[in-house]
Coordinates of C-alpha atoms in Angstrom, one line a residue:
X22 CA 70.6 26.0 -3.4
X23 CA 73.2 28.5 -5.0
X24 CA 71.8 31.9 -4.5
X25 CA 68.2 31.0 -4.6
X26 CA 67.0 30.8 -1.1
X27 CA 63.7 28.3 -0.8
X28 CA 61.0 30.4 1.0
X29 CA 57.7 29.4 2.7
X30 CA 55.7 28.6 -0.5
X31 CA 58.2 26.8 -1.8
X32 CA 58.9 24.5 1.1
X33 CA 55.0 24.1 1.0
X34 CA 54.8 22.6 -2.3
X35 CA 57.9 20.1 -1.4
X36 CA 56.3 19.0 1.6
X37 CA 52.6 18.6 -0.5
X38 CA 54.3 16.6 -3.2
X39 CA 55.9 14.3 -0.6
X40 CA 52.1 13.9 1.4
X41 CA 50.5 13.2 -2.1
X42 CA 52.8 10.4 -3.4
X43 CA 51.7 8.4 0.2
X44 CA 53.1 5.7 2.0
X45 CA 55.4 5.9 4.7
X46 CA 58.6 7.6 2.5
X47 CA 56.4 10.2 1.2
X48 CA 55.2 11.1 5.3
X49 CA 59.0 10.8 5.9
X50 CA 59.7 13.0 3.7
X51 CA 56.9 15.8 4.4
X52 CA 57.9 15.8 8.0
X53 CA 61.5 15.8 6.9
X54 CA 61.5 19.3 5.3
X55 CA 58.9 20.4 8.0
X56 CA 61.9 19.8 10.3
X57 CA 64.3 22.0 8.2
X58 CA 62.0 24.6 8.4
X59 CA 62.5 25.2 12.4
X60 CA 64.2 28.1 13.0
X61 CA 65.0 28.6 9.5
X62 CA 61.6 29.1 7.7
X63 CA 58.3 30.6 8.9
X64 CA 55.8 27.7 8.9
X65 CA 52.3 29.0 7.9
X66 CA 49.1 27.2 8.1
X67 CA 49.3 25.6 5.4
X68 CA 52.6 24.0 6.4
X69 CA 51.0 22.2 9.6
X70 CA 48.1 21.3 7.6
X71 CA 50.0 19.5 5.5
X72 CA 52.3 17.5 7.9
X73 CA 49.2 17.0 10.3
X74 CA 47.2 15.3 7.0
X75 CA 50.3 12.9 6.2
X76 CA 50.5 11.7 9.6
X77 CA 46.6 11.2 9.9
X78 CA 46.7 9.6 6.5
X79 CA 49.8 7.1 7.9
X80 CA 47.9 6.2 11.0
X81 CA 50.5 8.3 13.4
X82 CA 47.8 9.8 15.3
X83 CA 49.5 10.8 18.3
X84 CA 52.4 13.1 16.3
X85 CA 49.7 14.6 14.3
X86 CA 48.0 15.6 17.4
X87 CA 51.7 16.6 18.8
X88 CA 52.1 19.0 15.5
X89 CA 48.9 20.3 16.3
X90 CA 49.7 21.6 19.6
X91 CA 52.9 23.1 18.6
X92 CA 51.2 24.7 16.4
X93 CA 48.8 26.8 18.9
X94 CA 51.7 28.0 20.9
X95 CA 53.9 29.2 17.5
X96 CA 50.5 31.2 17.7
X97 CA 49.7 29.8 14.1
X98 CA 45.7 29.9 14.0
X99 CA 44.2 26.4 13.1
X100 CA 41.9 26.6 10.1
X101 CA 38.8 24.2 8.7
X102 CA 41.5 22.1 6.5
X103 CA 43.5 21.6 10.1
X104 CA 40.3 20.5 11.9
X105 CA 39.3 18.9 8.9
X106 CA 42.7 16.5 8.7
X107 CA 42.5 16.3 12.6
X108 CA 39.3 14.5 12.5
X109 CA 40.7 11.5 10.8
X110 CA 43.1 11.5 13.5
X111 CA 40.9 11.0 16.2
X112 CA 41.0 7.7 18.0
X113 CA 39.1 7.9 21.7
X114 CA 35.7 8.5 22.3
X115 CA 34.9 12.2 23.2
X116 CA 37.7 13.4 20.2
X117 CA 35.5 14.8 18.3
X118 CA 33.6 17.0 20.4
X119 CA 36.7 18.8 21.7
X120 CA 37.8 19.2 18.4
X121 CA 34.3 20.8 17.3
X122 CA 34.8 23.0 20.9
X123 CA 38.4 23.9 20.0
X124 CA 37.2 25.4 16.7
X125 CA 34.8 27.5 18.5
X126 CA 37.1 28.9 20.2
X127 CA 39.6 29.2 17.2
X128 CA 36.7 31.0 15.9
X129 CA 36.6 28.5 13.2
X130 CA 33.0 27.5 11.7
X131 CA 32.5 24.1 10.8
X132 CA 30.5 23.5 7.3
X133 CA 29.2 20.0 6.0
X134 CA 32.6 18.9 4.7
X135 CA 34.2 19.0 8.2
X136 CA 30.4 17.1 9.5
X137 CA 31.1 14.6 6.8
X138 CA 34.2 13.8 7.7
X139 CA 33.3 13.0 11.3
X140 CA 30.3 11.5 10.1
X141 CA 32.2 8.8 8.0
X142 CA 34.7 8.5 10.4
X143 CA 32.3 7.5 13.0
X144 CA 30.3 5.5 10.5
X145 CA 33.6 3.3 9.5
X146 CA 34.1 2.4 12.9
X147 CA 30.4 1.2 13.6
X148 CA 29.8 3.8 16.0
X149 CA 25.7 4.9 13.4
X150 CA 24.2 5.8 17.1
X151 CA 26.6 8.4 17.7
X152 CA 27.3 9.6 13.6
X153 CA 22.9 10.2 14.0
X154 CA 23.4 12.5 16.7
X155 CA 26.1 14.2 15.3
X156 CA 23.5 15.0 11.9
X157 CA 21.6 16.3 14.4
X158 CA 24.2 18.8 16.3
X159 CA 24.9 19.7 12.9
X160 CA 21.2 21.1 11.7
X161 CA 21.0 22.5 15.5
X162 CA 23.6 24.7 14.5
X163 CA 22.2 25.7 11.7
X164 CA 24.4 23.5 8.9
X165 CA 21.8 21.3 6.5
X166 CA 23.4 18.0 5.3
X167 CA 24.0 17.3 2.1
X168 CA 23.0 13.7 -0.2
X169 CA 27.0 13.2 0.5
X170 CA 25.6 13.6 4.7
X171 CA 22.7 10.9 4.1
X172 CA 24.9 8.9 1.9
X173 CA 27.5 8.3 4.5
X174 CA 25.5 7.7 7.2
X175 CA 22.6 5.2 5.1
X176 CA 25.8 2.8 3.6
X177 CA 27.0 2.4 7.4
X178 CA 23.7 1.9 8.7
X179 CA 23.8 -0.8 6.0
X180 CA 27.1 -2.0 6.7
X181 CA 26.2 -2.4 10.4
X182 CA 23.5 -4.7 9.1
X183 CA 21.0 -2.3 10.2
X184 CA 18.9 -2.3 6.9
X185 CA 15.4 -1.4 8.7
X186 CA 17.1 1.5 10.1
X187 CA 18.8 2.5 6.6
X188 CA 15.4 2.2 4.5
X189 CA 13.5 4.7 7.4
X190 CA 16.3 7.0 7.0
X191 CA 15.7 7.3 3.6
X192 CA 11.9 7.5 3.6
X193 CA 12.5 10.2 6.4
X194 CA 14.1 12.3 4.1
X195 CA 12.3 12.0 1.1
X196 CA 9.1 13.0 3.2
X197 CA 11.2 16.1 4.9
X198 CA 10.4 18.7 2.4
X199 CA 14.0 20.2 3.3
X200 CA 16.0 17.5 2.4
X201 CA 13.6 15.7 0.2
X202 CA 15.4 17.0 -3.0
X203 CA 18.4 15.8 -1.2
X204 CA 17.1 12.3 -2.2
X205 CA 16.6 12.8 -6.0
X206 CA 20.1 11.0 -6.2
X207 CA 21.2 8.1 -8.3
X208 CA 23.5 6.9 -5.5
X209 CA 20.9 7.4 -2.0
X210 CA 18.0 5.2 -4.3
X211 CA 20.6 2.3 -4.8
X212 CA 21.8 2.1 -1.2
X213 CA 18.3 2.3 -0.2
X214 CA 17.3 -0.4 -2.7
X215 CA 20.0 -2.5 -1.2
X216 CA 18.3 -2.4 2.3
X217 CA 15.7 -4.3 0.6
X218 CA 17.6 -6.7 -0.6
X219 CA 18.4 -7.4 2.9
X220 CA 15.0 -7.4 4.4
X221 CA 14.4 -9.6 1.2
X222 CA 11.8 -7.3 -0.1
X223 CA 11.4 -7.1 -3.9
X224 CA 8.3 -4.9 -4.1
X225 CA 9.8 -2.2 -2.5
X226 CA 12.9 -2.6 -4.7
X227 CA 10.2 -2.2 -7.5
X228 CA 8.6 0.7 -6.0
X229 CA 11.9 2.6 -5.4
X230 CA 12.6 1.8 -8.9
X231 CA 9.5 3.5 -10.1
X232 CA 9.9 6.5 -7.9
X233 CA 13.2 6.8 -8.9
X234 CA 12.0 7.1 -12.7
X235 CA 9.2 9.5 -11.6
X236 CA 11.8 11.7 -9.9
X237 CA 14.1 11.9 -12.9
X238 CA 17.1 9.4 -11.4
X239 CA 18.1 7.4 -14.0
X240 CA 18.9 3.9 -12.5
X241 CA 22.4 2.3 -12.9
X242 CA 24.6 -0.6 -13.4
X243 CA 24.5 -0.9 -9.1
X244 CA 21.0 -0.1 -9.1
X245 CA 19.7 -2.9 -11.2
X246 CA 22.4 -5.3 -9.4
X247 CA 20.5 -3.9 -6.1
X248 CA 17.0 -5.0 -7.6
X249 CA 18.4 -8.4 -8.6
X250 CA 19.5 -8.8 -5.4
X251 CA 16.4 -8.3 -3.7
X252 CA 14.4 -10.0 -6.0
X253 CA 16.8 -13.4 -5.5
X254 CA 16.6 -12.8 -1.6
X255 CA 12.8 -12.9 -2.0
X256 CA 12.7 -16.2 -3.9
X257 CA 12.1 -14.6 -7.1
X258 CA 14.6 -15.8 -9.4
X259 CA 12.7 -15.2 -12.4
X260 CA 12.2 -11.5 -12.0
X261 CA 16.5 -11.4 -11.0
X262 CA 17.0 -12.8 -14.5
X263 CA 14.5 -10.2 -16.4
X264 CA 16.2 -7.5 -14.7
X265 CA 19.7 -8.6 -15.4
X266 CA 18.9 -9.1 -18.7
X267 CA 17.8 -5.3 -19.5
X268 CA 21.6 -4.3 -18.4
X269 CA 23.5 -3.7 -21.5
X270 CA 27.0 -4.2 -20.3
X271 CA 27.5 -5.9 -16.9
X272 CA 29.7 -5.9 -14.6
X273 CA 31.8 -9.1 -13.1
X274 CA 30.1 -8.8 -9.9
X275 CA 26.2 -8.3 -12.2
X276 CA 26.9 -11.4 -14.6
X277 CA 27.2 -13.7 -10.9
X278 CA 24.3 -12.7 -9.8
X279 CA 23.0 -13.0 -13.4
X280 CA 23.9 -16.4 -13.3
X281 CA 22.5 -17.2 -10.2
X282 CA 19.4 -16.2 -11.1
X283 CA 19.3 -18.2 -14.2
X284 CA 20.1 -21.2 -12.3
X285 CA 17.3 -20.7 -9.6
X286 CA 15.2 -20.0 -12.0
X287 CA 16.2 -23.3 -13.8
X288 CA 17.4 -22.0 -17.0
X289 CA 20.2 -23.9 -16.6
X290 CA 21.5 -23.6 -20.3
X291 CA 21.3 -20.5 -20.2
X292 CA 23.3 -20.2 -17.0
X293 CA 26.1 -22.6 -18.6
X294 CA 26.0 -20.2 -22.1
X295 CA 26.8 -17.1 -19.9
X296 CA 29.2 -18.4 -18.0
X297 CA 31.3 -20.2 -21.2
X298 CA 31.5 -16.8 -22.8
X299 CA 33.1 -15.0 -19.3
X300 CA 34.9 -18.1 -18.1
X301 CA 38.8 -16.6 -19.3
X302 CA 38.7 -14.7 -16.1
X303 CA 40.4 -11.9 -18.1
X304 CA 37.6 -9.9 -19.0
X305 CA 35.0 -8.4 -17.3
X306 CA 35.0 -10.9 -14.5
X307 CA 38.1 -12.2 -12.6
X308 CA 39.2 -15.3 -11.9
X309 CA 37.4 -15.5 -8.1
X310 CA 34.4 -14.5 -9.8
X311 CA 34.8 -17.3 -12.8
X312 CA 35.3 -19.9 -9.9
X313 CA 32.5 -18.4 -7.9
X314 CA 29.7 -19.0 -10.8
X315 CA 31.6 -22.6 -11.4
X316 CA 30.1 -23.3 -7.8
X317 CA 26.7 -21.9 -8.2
X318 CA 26.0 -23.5 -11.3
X319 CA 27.7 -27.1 -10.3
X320 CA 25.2 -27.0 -7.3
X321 CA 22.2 -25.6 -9.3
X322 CA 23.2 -28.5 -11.4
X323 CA 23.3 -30.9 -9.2
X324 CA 20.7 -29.9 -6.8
X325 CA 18.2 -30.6 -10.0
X326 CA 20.3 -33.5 -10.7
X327 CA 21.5 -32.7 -13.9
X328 CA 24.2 -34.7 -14.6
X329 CA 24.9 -33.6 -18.6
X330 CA 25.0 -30.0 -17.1
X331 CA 27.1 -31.0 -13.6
X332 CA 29.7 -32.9 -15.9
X333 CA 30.2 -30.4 -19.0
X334 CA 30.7 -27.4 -16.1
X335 CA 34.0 -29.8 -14.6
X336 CA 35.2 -30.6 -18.1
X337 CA 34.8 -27.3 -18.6
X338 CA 36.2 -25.8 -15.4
X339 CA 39.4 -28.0 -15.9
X340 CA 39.9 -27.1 -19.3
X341 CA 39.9 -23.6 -19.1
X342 CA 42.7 -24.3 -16.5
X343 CA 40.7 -24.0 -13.1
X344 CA 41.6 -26.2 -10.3
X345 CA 38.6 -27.6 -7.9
X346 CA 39.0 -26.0 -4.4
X347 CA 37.7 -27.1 -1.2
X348 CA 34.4 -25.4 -1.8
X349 CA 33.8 -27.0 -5.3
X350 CA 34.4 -30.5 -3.7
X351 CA 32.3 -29.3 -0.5
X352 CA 29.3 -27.8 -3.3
X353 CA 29.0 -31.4 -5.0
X354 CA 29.0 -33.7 -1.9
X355 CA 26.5 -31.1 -0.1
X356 CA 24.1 -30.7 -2.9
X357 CA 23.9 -34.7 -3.7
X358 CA 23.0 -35.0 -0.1
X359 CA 25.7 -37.3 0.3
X360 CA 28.0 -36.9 4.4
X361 CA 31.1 -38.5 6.2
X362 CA 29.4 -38.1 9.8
X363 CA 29.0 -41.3 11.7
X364 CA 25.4 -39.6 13.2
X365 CA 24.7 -39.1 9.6
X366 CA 25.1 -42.6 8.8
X367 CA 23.2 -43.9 11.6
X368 CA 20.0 -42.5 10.8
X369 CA 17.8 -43.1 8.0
X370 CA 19.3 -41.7 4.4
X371 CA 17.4 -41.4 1.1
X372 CA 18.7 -44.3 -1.2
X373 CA 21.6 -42.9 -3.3
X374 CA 20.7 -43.0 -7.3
X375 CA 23.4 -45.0 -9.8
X376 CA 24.0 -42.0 -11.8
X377 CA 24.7 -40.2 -8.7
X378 CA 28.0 -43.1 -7.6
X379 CA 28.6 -42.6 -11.3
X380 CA 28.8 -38.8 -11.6
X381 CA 31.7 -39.3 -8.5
X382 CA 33.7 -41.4 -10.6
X383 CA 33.5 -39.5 -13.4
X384 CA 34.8 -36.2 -11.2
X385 CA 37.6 -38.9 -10.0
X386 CA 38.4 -39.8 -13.6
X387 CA 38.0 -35.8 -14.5
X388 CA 41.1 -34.4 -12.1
X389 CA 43.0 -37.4 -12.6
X390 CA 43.0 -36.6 -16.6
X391 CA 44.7 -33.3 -15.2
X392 CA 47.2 -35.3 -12.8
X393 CA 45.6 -33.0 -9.9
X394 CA 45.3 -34.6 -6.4
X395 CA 41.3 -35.1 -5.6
X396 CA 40.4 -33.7 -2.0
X397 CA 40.6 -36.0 0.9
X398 CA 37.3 -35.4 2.2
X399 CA 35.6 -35.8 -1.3
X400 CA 36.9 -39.1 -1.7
X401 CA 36.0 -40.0 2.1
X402 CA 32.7 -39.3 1.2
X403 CA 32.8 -41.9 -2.6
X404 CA 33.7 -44.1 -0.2
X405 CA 31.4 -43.7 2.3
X406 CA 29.1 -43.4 -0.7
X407 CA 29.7 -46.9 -1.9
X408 CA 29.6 -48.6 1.3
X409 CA 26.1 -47.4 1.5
X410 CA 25.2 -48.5 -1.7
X411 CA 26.9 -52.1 -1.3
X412 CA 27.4 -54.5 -4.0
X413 CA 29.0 -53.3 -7.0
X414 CA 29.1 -49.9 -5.6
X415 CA 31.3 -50.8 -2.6
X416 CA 34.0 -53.1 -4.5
X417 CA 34.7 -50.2 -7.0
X418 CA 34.8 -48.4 -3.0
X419 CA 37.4 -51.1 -1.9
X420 CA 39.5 -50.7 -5.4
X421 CA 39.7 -47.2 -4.3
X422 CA 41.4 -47.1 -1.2
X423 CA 43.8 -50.1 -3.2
X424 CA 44.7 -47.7 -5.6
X425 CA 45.1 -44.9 -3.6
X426 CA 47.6 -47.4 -1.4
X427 CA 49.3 -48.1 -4.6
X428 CA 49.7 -44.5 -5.6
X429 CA 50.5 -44.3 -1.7
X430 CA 53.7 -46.5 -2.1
X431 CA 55.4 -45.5 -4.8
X432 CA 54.0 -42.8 -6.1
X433 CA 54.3 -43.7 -9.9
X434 CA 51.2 -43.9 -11.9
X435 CA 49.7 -47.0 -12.6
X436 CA 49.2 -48.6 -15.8
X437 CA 45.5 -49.3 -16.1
X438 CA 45.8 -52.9 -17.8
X439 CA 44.0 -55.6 -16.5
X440 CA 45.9 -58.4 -17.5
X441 CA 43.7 -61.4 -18.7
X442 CA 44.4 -65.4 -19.3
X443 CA 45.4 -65.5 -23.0
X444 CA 46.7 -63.6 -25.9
X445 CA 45.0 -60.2 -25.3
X446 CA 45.0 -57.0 -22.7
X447 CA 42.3 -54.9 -22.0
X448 CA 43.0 -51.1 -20.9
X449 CA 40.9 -49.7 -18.3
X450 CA 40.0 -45.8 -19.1
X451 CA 39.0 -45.0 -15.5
X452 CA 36.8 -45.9 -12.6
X453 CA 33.6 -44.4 -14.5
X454 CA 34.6 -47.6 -17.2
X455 CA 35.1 -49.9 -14.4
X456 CA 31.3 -49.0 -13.4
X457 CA 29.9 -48.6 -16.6
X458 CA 31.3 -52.1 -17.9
X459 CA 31.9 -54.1 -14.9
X460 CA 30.4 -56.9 -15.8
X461 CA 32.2 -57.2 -18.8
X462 CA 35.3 -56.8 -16.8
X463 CA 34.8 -58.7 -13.4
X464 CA 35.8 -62.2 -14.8
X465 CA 39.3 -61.0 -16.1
X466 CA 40.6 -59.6 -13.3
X467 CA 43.9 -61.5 -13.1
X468 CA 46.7 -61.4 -10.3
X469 CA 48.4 -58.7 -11.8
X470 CA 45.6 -55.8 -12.1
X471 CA 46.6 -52.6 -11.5
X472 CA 44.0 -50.1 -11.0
X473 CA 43.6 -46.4 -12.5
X474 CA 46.0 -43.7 -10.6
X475 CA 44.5 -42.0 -7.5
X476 CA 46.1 -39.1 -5.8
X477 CA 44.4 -38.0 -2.8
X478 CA 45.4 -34.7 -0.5
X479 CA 45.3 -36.0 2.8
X480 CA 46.6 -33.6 6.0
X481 CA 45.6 -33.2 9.6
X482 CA 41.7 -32.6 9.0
X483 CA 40.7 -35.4 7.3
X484 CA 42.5 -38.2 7.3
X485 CA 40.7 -39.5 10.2
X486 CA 37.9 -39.6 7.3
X487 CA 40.0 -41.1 4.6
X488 CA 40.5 -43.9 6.9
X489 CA 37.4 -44.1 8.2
X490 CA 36.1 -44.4 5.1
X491 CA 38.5 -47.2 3.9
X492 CA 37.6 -49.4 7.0
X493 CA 33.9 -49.0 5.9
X494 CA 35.1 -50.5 2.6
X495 CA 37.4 -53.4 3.4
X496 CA 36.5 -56.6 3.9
X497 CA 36.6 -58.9 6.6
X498 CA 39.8 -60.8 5.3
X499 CA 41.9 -57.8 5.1
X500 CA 40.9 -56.0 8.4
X501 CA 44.3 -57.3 10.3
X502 CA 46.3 -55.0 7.7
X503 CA 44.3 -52.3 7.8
X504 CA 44.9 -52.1 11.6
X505 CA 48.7 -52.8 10.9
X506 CA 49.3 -50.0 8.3
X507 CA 47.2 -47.7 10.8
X508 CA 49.9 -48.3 13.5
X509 CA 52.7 -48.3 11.3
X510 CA 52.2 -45.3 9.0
X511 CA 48.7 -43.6 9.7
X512 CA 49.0 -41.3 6.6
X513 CA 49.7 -44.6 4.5
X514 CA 46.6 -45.9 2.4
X515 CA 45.2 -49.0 3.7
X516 CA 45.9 -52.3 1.7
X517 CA 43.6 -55.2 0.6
X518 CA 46.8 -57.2 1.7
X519 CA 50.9 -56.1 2.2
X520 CA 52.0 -57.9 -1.0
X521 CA 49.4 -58.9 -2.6
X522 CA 47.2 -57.1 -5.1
X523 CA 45.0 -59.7 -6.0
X524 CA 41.3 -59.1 -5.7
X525 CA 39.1 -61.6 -5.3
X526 CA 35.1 -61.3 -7.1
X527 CA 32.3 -63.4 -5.7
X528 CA 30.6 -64.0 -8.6

């Protein structure tokens, strides 16, 4: 240092610059130069505090707790910000109340920012019983809580789904004429509004809402989110999409539930508009958000059996560069009522619709057209779907699990030609053509047909359902190579026959 020699202070700001910038080099290197002080250096209160926060704020309980000891018998006296930093330290029940006896000894009065700490710190491990009591202890002793107090301990009520219990709270201290001013806060209405939205009870949403404006609070962005909430968890959809559309600029998380309400309340155009004008995933909602709102409106969709709606939200999903997930896949087969499970199958089932088999070809047809692999479960369940349906339904089924096999083998793409006795060829666009024109195509199927590409993701959860599924769809001639291509190579899509590719169409 030349001829400058670092003193106290100066050490102290190092060693706060090093806490500040966080993470385990910045702790390393407060408690570095806390170390070079010893011996060299008088360490002050404000030295400890700071090492004994970095430590807490690293997790390193025990060496915080260790600094804090040596610093009782270097006869430094602790102060609020040392008890204060300590608190997060604490680990073990009964931590806390030594602390609060140690700084009656120390002569050191606790005020509400030391009780909120504890409070929060009790609250963010679930322990709500014991963070009451402690609001308690704290007005015995003559300290009033704060909105922060009330705050802290209503969002982990809330949090340990204890709504009831977050909502009386709240009503408690509005009626207490001490802390009922307490209450005229932005932040204490919308946490209380969100307890209703668990006990799914929109009129008190409503009547908070009016209070609020009576009081002077004005509502926010989370507030009105809150009321939709509540209203959608009551079953009134409607009222959700009145209220979302009074907020002027929403936020990701607001536009989902925006769009959820449209869709219950069966303004699915609406719904679609909303989400083609947010669907970048750049803006104000993210990309888990965009796929999020692809799935509620593809069930709304679908549970209303909209097909126009269900198929322009894929085209649109795939164009703007989504891929399906498992839950999209798991959304359509669950709202068309449609299942894999033998039980399932063995009891009565509502007949399954043509444009319903046709809606599962065209989502086939859809992530083919990206060269994306469909989900093995989804097309367990087209399968299943067509050997349900029978007839033409279940020999588009069987073509599946033959093109799959093809696909299967050597994993080139097919070329879609049918070829036909004459002159001419005929391209086949996709299994939603086959369906839409099969009769115009069944009597030119020649030996040589080679069906649209199908790539399915199979793995250790549902291939006993893709093969299932293909035994439900093959018939009785080619059962003997189904069984051998199971024995030889179970991931291997089961063939109509081992060489041949010929299908044969009882008229």
């Amino acid at each position: 240092y030349g001829s400058i020699v670092p003193d106290t202070k100066c050490y102290n700001i190092a060693m706060s610059a090093g806490a500040k910038a966080g993470g385990s080099k910045g702790c390393a290197m407060a408690l570095e130069l806390f170390d070079n002080m010893d011996g060299k250096i008088a360490r002050d209160v404000v030295s400890y505090n700071t090492v004994i926060g970095a430590l807490a704020k690293e997790g390193r309980f025990d060496e915080a707790f260790e600094i804090f000891e040596s610093m009782k018998t270097k006869n430094v006296t602790p102060d609020k910000i040392t008890y204060t930093s300590l608190i997060k330290a604490c680990v073990q029940d009964g931590d806390i109340q030594e602390l609060l006896l140690d700084m009656k000894e120390n002569k050191v009065k606790a005020d509400v920012v030391t009780y909120n700490t504890m409070v929060k710190l009790l609250c963010d491990r679930n322990r709500w019983y014991d963070a009451k009591n402690l609001i308690t202890d704290m007005e015995a002793s003559g300290i009033m809580p704060n909105s922060m107090t009330y705050g802290l301990l209503m969002d982990g009520l809330l949090k340990a789904d204890k709504p009831a219990a977050c909502l009386n709270l709240f009503e408690s201290a509005t009626s207490d004429s001490r802390t009922a001013a307490l209450t005229e806060n932005v932040y204490l209405y919308t946490t209380a509004i969100a307890a209703t939205s668990a006990l799914a009870n929109h009129e008190k949403a409503l009547d908070l809402i009016s209070r609020m404006k009576v009081a002077g609070v004005k509502p926010n962005l989370e507030t009105l989110t809150a009321v939709m909430g509540a209203c959608l968890s009551s079953g009134k959809a409607k009222m959700a999409a009145d209220v979302f559309r009074k907020i002027d600029e929403p936020d990701g998380f607001a536009i989902s539930m925006g769009l959820r309400a449209l869709c219950e309340a069966n303004d699915l155009a609406a719904a679609a508009a909303l989400l083609s004008k947010h669907r970048d995933g750049y803006g104000v909602m993210s990309g888990k958000e965009v796929m999020k709102s692809y799935n509620t409106l593809m069930r709304s969709s679908l549970e209303q059996r909209d097909y126009a709606v269900a198929g322009r939200t894929l085209t649109e999903l795939l164009g703007t560069g989504y891929i399906p997930n498992k839950n999209m896949y798991r959304t359509i087969i669950d709202s068309l009522n449609l299942g894999v499970n033998k039980k399932r199958l063995q009891t009565a089932l509502e007949p399954i619709a043509d444009e319903t088999y046709q809606f599962l070809l065209f989502v086939l047809d859809s992530v083919e057209q990206r060269n994306l692999s469909v989900d093995g479960s989804f097309y367990a369940s087209v399968l299943y779907c067509g050997s349900r349906m029978g007839g033409m339904q279940r020999k588009i089924a069987s073509f599946l699990a033959i093109a799959r096999g093809d696909a299967s083998q050597d994993g080139k793409k097919s070329s879609s030609i049918i070829a036909v006795e004459g002159t001419h060829e005929r391209s086949l666009t996709g299994w939603e053509d086959l369906l839409l024109n099969y009769d115009e195509y069944k009597n030119d199927f020649g030996p040589q047909m080679k069906f649209p590409h199908l790539s399915v993701q199979t793995n250790n959860k549902n291939i006993r359902q893709v093969l299932s599924s293909e035994q439900a769809v093959t018939y009785k001639s080619a059962r003997k190579s189904v069984s051998k291509a199971r024995r030889t190579d179970v991931p291997t899509l089961v063939r109509a026959t081992a060489d041949k590719s010929t299908v044969v169409i009882n008229n």
